[in-house]
Tab-separated table of C-alpha atoms in Angstrom:
chain	number	residue	atom	x	y	z
A	1	MET	CA	-22.734	-23.859	113.352
A	2	GLN	CA	-23.162	-20.282	112.139
A	3	ILE	CA	-20.582	-17.880	113.584
A	4	THR	CA	-22.342	-14.618	114.429
A	5	ALA	CA	-20.870	-11.143	114.827
A	6	SER	CA	-21.824	-11.154	118.529
A	7	MET	CA	-19.821	-14.375	119.063
A	8	VAL	CA	-16.769	-12.839	117.402
A	9	LYS	CA	-17.217	-9.692	119.507
A	10	GLU	CA	-17.390	-11.708	122.735
A	11	LEU	CA	-14.260	-13.673	121.878
A	12	ARG	CA	-12.416	-10.443	121.029
A	13	GLU	CA	-13.382	-8.946	124.387
A	14	ARG	CA	-12.276	-12.056	126.267
A	15	THR	CA	-8.961	-12.537	124.476
A	16	GLY	CA	-7.942	-9.152	123.054
A	17	ALA	CA	-7.206	-10.846	119.718
A	18	GLY	CA	-8.076	-9.502	116.265
A	19	MET	CA	-11.464	-9.957	114.592
A	20	MET	CA	-10.282	-12.326	111.849
A	21	GLU	CA	-8.257	-14.351	114.326
A	22	CYS	CA	-11.314	-14.778	116.573
A	23	LYS	CA	-13.600	-15.736	113.701
A	24	LYS	CA	-11.110	-18.337	112.476
A	25	ALA	CA	-10.813	-19.837	115.971
A	26	LEU	CA	-14.600	-20.062	116.344
A	27	VAL	CA	-14.984	-21.742	112.949
A	28	GLU	CA	-12.332	-24.315	113.831
A	29	ALA	CA	-14.003	-24.929	117.218
A	30	GLY	CA	-17.455	-25.328	115.675
A	31	GLY	CA	-18.758	-22.300	117.538
A	32	ASP	CA	-17.653	-23.549	120.981
A	33	MET	CA	-16.440	-20.423	122.782
A	34	GLU	CA	-14.378	-22.162	125.465
A	35	ALA	CA	-12.786	-24.534	122.964
A	36	ALA	CA	-11.870	-21.577	120.767
A	37	ILE	CA	-10.194	-19.819	123.696
A	38	GLU	CA	-8.304	-22.967	124.637
A	39	GLN	CA	-7.122	-23.450	121.068
A	40	MET	CA	-5.958	-19.832	120.878
A	41	ARG	CA	-3.932	-20.324	124.050
A	42	LYS	CA	-2.263	-23.359	122.539
A	43	SER	CA	-1.466	-21.705	119.222
A	44	GLY	CA	1.342	-19.280	118.425
A	45	ALA	CA	-1.263	-16.551	118.069
A	46	ALA	CA	-2.007	-16.894	121.784
A	47	LYS	CA	1.388	-15.371	122.451
A	48	ALA	CA	0.126	-12.242	120.717
A	49	VAL	CA	-2.906	-12.217	123.006
A	50	LYS	CA	-0.722	-12.441	126.114
A	51	LYS	CA	1.441	-9.571	124.929
A	52	ALA	CA	-1.432	-7.365	123.774
A	53	GLY	CA	-1.520	-5.480	127.075
A	54	ARG	CA	2.146	-4.529	127.057
A	55	VAL	CA	3.031	-0.977	126.100
A	56	ALA	CA	4.308	-0.627	122.545
A	57	ALA	CA	5.787	2.865	122.276
A	58	GLU	CA	8.728	2.201	119.968
A	59	GLY	CA	8.461	1.333	116.293
A	60	GLN	CA	8.591	2.951	112.884
A	61	VAL	CA	6.827	5.492	110.698
A	62	MET	CA	6.698	4.610	106.996
A	63	VAL	CA	5.469	6.448	103.898
A	64	ALA	CA	4.601	4.742	100.599
A	65	ALA	CA	3.232	6.085	97.313
A	66	SER	CA	1.637	4.733	94.155
A	67	GLU	CA	3.639	4.692	90.922
A	68	ASP	CA	1.510	7.440	89.379
A	69	GLY	CA	1.968	9.668	92.448
A	70	ARG	CA	-1.787	10.099	92.945
A	71	ARG	CA	-2.018	8.202	96.221
A	72	ALA	CA	0.256	8.061	99.254
A	73	ALA	CA	-0.008	6.606	102.736
A	74	ILE	CA	1.689	7.221	106.056
A	75	VAL	CA	1.535	4.659	108.861
A	76	GLU	CA	2.875	4.134	112.379
A	77	VAL	CA	3.567	0.593	113.558
A	78	ASN	CA	4.620	0.095	117.168
A	79	CYS	CA	6.684	-2.457	119.068
A	80	GLU	CA	8.055	-2.498	122.616
A	81	THR	CA	11.769	-1.886	122.157
A	82	ASP	CA	14.114	0.060	119.901
A	83	PHE	CA	16.004	-3.178	119.309
A	84	VAL	CA	12.990	-4.799	117.610
A	85	ALA	CA	12.241	-1.554	115.712
A	86	LYS	CA	15.573	-2.096	113.920
A	87	ASP	CA	14.874	-5.781	113.197
A	88	ASP	CA	14.613	-6.687	109.496
A	89	ASN	CA	11.485	-8.780	110.082
A	90	PHE	CA	9.715	-5.918	111.828
A	91	GLN	CA	10.729	-3.408	109.167
A	92	GLY	CA	9.577	-5.819	106.464
A	93	PHE	CA	6.162	-5.984	108.127
A	94	VAL	CA	5.941	-2.180	108.245
A	95	ARG	CA	6.748	-2.014	104.527
A	96	LEU	CA	4.092	-4.668	103.815
A	97	VAL	CA	1.515	-2.621	105.758
A	98	ALA	CA	2.437	0.598	103.919
A	99	ASP	CA	2.300	-1.052	100.486
A	100	THR	CA	-1.059	-2.644	101.314
A	101	LEU	CA	-2.420	0.749	102.330
A	102	VAL	CA	-1.438	2.288	99.010
A	103	ALA	CA	-2.828	-0.643	97.045
A	104	GLN	CA	-6.201	-0.957	98.814
A	105	ALA	CA	-6.849	2.201	100.893
A	106	PRO	CA	-8.933	0.646	103.721
A	107	ALA	CA	-11.208	2.751	105.909
A	108	ASP	CA	-9.644	1.988	109.302
A	109	VAL	CA	-7.121	-0.192	111.126
A	110	GLU	CA	-9.586	-3.050	111.613
A	111	ALA	CA	-10.356	-3.161	107.882
A	112	LEU	CA	-6.637	-2.914	107.118
A	113	MET	CA	-5.733	-5.902	109.277
A	114	ALA	CA	-8.379	-8.041	107.552
A	115	LEU	CA	-6.847	-7.448	104.110
A	116	SER	CA	-5.147	-10.351	102.340
A	117	THR	CA	-1.466	-10.430	101.383
A	118	PRO	CA	0.606	-13.219	99.806
A	119	GLU	CA	1.497	-14.261	103.383
A	120	GLY	CA	-2.084	-14.289	104.724
A	121	THR	CA	-4.134	-11.480	106.225
A	122	LEU	CA	-2.162	-8.664	107.803
A	123	GLU	CA	-3.523	-9.735	111.188
A	124	GLU	CA	-2.190	-13.259	110.647
A	125	VAL	CA	1.188	-11.885	109.588
A	126	ARG	CA	1.250	-9.605	112.651
A	127	ALA	CA	0.346	-12.450	115.045
A	128	GLY	CA	3.013	-14.657	113.495
A	129	LEU	CA	5.603	-11.915	113.902
A	130	VAL	CA	4.639	-11.435	117.560
A	131	ALA	CA	5.093	-15.161	118.135
A	132	LYS	CA	8.484	-15.083	116.397
A	133	ILE	CA	9.898	-11.890	117.915
A	134	GLY	CA	8.254	-12.041	121.336
A	135	GLU	CA	7.014	-8.456	121.572
A	136	ASN	CA	3.659	-6.734	121.283
A	137	ILE	CA	3.360	-5.299	117.765
A	138	GLN	CA	0.460	-3.052	116.755
A	139	VAL	CA	-0.516	-0.988	113.738
A	140	ARG	CA	-1.464	2.199	115.570
A	141	ARG	CA	-2.675	4.653	112.915
A	142	PHE	CA	-2.478	5.566	109.266
A	143	GLU	CA	-3.732	8.049	106.711
A	144	VAL	CA	-4.184	7.614	102.984
A	145	ILE	CA	-4.319	10.696	100.729
A	146	ASN	CA	-5.656	10.634	97.175
A	147	SER	CA	-4.807	13.769	95.231
A	148	GLU	CA	-4.798	15.305	91.768
A	149	GLY	CA	-2.143	17.691	93.023
A	150	ARG	CA	1.384	16.961	94.221
A	151	LEU	CA	2.167	14.537	97.048
A	152	GLY	CA	5.532	14.600	98.793
A	153	HIS	CA	7.033	13.275	101.987
A	154	TYR	CA	10.008	13.432	104.307
A	155	LEU	CA	11.292	10.790	106.719
A	156	HIS	CA	13.596	11.753	109.566
A	157	GLY	CA	15.156	8.373	110.180
A	158	THR	CA	12.387	5.921	111.038
A	159	ARG	CA	10.793	7.853	113.909
A	160	ILE	CA	9.294	10.940	112.230
A	161	GLY	CA	7.401	11.001	108.957
A	162	VAL	CA	5.506	13.744	107.131
A	163	LEU	CA	3.167	13.533	104.149
A	164	VAL	CA	2.208	16.765	102.324
A	165	GLU	CA	-0.415	17.480	99.663
A	166	MET	CA	0.309	20.571	97.573
A	167	ASN	CA	-1.015	22.349	94.508
A	168	GLY	CA	1.686	23.827	92.269
A	169	GLY	CA	5.363	23.972	93.092
A	170	ASN	CA	7.734	21.111	92.345
A	171	ASP	CA	9.097	17.960	93.972
A	172	ASP	CA	11.906	19.826	95.741
A	173	LEU	CA	9.496	22.341	97.246
A	174	VAL	CA	7.030	19.791	98.562
A	175	ARG	CA	9.902	17.848	100.147
A	176	ASP	CA	11.298	21.040	101.716
A	177	VAL	CA	7.874	21.815	103.191
A	178	ALA	CA	7.600	18.266	104.527
A	179	MET	CA	11.045	18.614	106.123
A	180	HIS	CA	9.951	21.918	107.674
A	181	VAL	CA	6.850	20.266	109.147
A	182	ALA	CA	9.010	17.508	110.618
A	183	ALA	CA	11.278	20.053	112.307
A	184	SER	CA	8.841	22.794	113.334
A	185	ARG	CA	5.719	20.767	114.237
A	186	PRO	CA	2.974	23.155	113.034
A	187	VAL	CA	-0.545	22.283	114.203
A	188	CYS	CA	-2.247	23.060	110.884
A	189	VAL	CA	-1.742	24.805	107.528
A	190	ASP	CA	-3.316	28.200	108.276
A	191	GLU	CA	-5.621	30.076	110.659
A	192	SER	CA	-8.787	28.644	109.074
A	193	GLN	CA	-7.773	25.163	110.236
A	194	VAL	CA	-7.022	26.043	113.872
A	195	PRO	CA	-9.461	24.152	116.130
A	196	GLN	CA	-11.805	26.643	117.767
A	197	GLU	CA	-11.486	25.004	121.182
A	198	LEU	CA	-7.701	25.379	121.025
A	199	LEU	CA	-8.032	29.066	120.142
A	200	GLU	CA	-10.508	29.698	122.971
A	201	GLN	CA	-8.253	27.903	125.426
A	202	GLU	CA	-5.315	30.108	124.513
A	203	LYS	CA	-7.471	33.271	124.638
A	204	ASN	CA	-8.579	32.383	128.169
A	205	ILE	CA	-4.981	31.862	129.244
A	206	PHE	CA	-3.850	35.157	127.684
A	207	ARG	CA	-6.838	36.982	129.215
A	208	ALA	CA	-6.048	35.686	132.711
A	209	GLN	CA	-2.421	36.747	132.320
A	210	ALA	CA	-3.345	40.203	130.971
A	211	GLU	CA	-5.912	40.900	133.693
A	212	GLU	CA	-3.199	40.525	136.326
A	213	SER	CA	-1.580	43.651	134.887
A	214	GLY	CA	-4.483	45.778	136.132
A	215	LYS	CA	-4.751	47.615	132.812
A	216	PRO	CA	-8.104	48.886	131.409
A	217	ALA	CA	-10.351	46.401	129.560
A	218	GLU	CA	-9.761	47.944	126.132
A	219	ILE	CA	-5.984	47.696	126.590
A	220	ILE	CA	-6.334	44.094	127.728
A	221	GLU	CA	-8.281	43.218	124.564
A	222	LYS	CA	-5.524	44.741	122.439
A	223	MET	CA	-2.945	42.749	124.380
A	224	ILE	CA	-4.910	39.558	123.813
A	225	GLY	CA	-5.238	40.324	120.102
A	226	GLY	CA	-1.491	40.808	119.785
A	227	ARG	CA	-0.703	37.599	121.635
A	228	ILE	CA	-3.194	35.586	119.581
A	229	LYS	CA	-1.634	36.899	116.371
A	230	LYS	CA	1.791	35.809	117.582
A	231	TYR	CA	0.415	32.450	118.716
A	232	LEU	CA	-1.188	31.769	115.311
A	233	ALA	CA	2.097	32.563	113.563
A	234	GLU	CA	3.813	29.994	115.797
A	235	ILE	CA	1.374	27.107	115.259
A	236	THR	CA	0.372	27.521	111.594
A	237	LEU	CA	2.586	26.253	108.803
A	238	VAL	CA	2.270	29.394	106.676
A	239	GLY	CA	3.034	31.675	109.629
A	240	GLN	CA	6.281	30.000	110.673
A	241	PRO	CA	9.779	31.091	109.586
A	242	PHE	CA	10.998	28.605	106.974
A	243	VAL	CA	13.451	26.246	108.651
A	244	LYS	CA	16.032	26.487	105.818
A	245	ASP	CA	15.718	30.295	105.547
A	246	PRO	CA	14.415	31.847	108.804
A	247	ASP	CA	14.320	35.318	107.213
A	248	ASN	CA	11.345	34.180	105.109
A	249	THR	CA	8.057	32.635	106.196
A	250	VAL	CA	6.648	29.462	104.663
A	251	SER	CA	3.837	31.645	103.332
A	252	LYS	CA	6.354	33.729	101.351
A	253	LEU	CA	8.108	30.592	100.122
A	254	LEU	CA	4.839	29.173	98.770
A	255	GLN	CA	3.708	32.504	97.342
A	256	ASP	CA	6.943	32.939	95.367
A	257	ALA	CA	6.506	29.448	93.904
A	258	GLY	CA	2.807	29.872	93.137
A	259	ALA	CA	2.059	26.915	95.381
A	260	LYS	CA	-0.462	26.093	98.094
A	261	VAL	CA	-0.373	23.400	100.777
A	262	ASN	CA	-3.766	21.736	101.191
A	263	ARG	CA	-2.880	19.526	104.132
A	264	PHE	CA	-0.136	17.612	105.860
A	265	VAL	CA	0.140	14.661	108.225
A	266	ARG	CA	2.977	14.421	110.735
A	267	TYR	CA	3.583	11.222	112.728
A	268	GLU	CA	6.202	10.698	115.397
A	269	VAL	CA	6.735	7.263	116.892
A	270	GLY	CA	5.123	6.884	120.300
A	271	GLU	CA	3.743	10.434	120.622
A	272	GLY	CA	0.869	10.440	123.077
A	273	ILE	CA	1.610	6.940	124.385
A	274	GLU	CA	2.347	6.706	128.083
A	275	LYS	CA	5.492	4.651	128.396
A	276	LYS	CA	6.345	3.166	131.781
A	277	VAL	CA	9.872	4.097	132.803
A	278	GLU	CA	11.583	1.316	134.670
A	279	ASN	CA	14.103	2.140	137.397
A	280	PHE	CA	16.053	-1.036	138.056
A	281	ALA	CA	17.678	0.234	141.281
A	282	GLU	CA	14.307	1.243	142.759
A	283	GLU	CA	12.807	-2.086	141.735
A	284	VAL	CA	15.603	-4.017	143.521
A	285	MET	CA	15.237	-1.854	146.638
A	286	ALA	CA	11.490	-2.398	146.706
A	287	GLN	CA	11.938	-6.151	146.446
A	288	ALA	CA	14.600	-6.117	149.192
A	289	LYS	CA	12.281	-4.179	151.533
A	290	GLY	CA	9.452	-6.578	150.747
A	291	ALA	CA	11.655	-9.512	151.613
């Protein structure tokens, strides 16, 4: 029986499993949806399905680069606990993902997980690791940069990673800039890259604060202008004081070296993920009251 895209989509929605995993199960079941689901529950991969809903906010950020230095990738892979994040098997999987990204540069996470490795597709390797370790493991996000310029990175342990693309400068400079980005968390390179909605939001906040002063409108506009200038210096890479030499800005550092940063990517493990905080004492009390 022909396995259609709509059948794979339905099985994905019903199980939460990956696309390739669902297609394989349908092929083995001859297109029988219920049989495919039953088989997935029996297999080790079914453990991955059961754990797919659990919050994975720990993990590792990894950076990898091609031998010629023209392509680099940064990726975040999540698990549930810090203990598993330090596991050799988990870290080996993260390295496999990063190396695959550099080698094949897929368009998105779904395409990435369908790519073949010596151990099977990345999705098959991930599902096998979930079955072995017993935690939800997910490749959350990645970015691949191809460049004719200079690519450099900085890793702060395994939790924060930065990838920088630069024209000019040298390897030490691009690493210093990446380290600065890790520490100072700029939003973008310069004013031209600041999202307009973010700028308008801040202007509205500054305007509301200034209007409370009761000063004339023209004075208020000057106050807003001054605050916006200060705000832009705080959130742009080139406007920030250089972390290793606060007397100089990053802009001055780059200017002296005849260098320019085109873009950067900064990942921190678990940022933006809502992690449930368990309180064991409260949980026991709640159970005691219920009893």
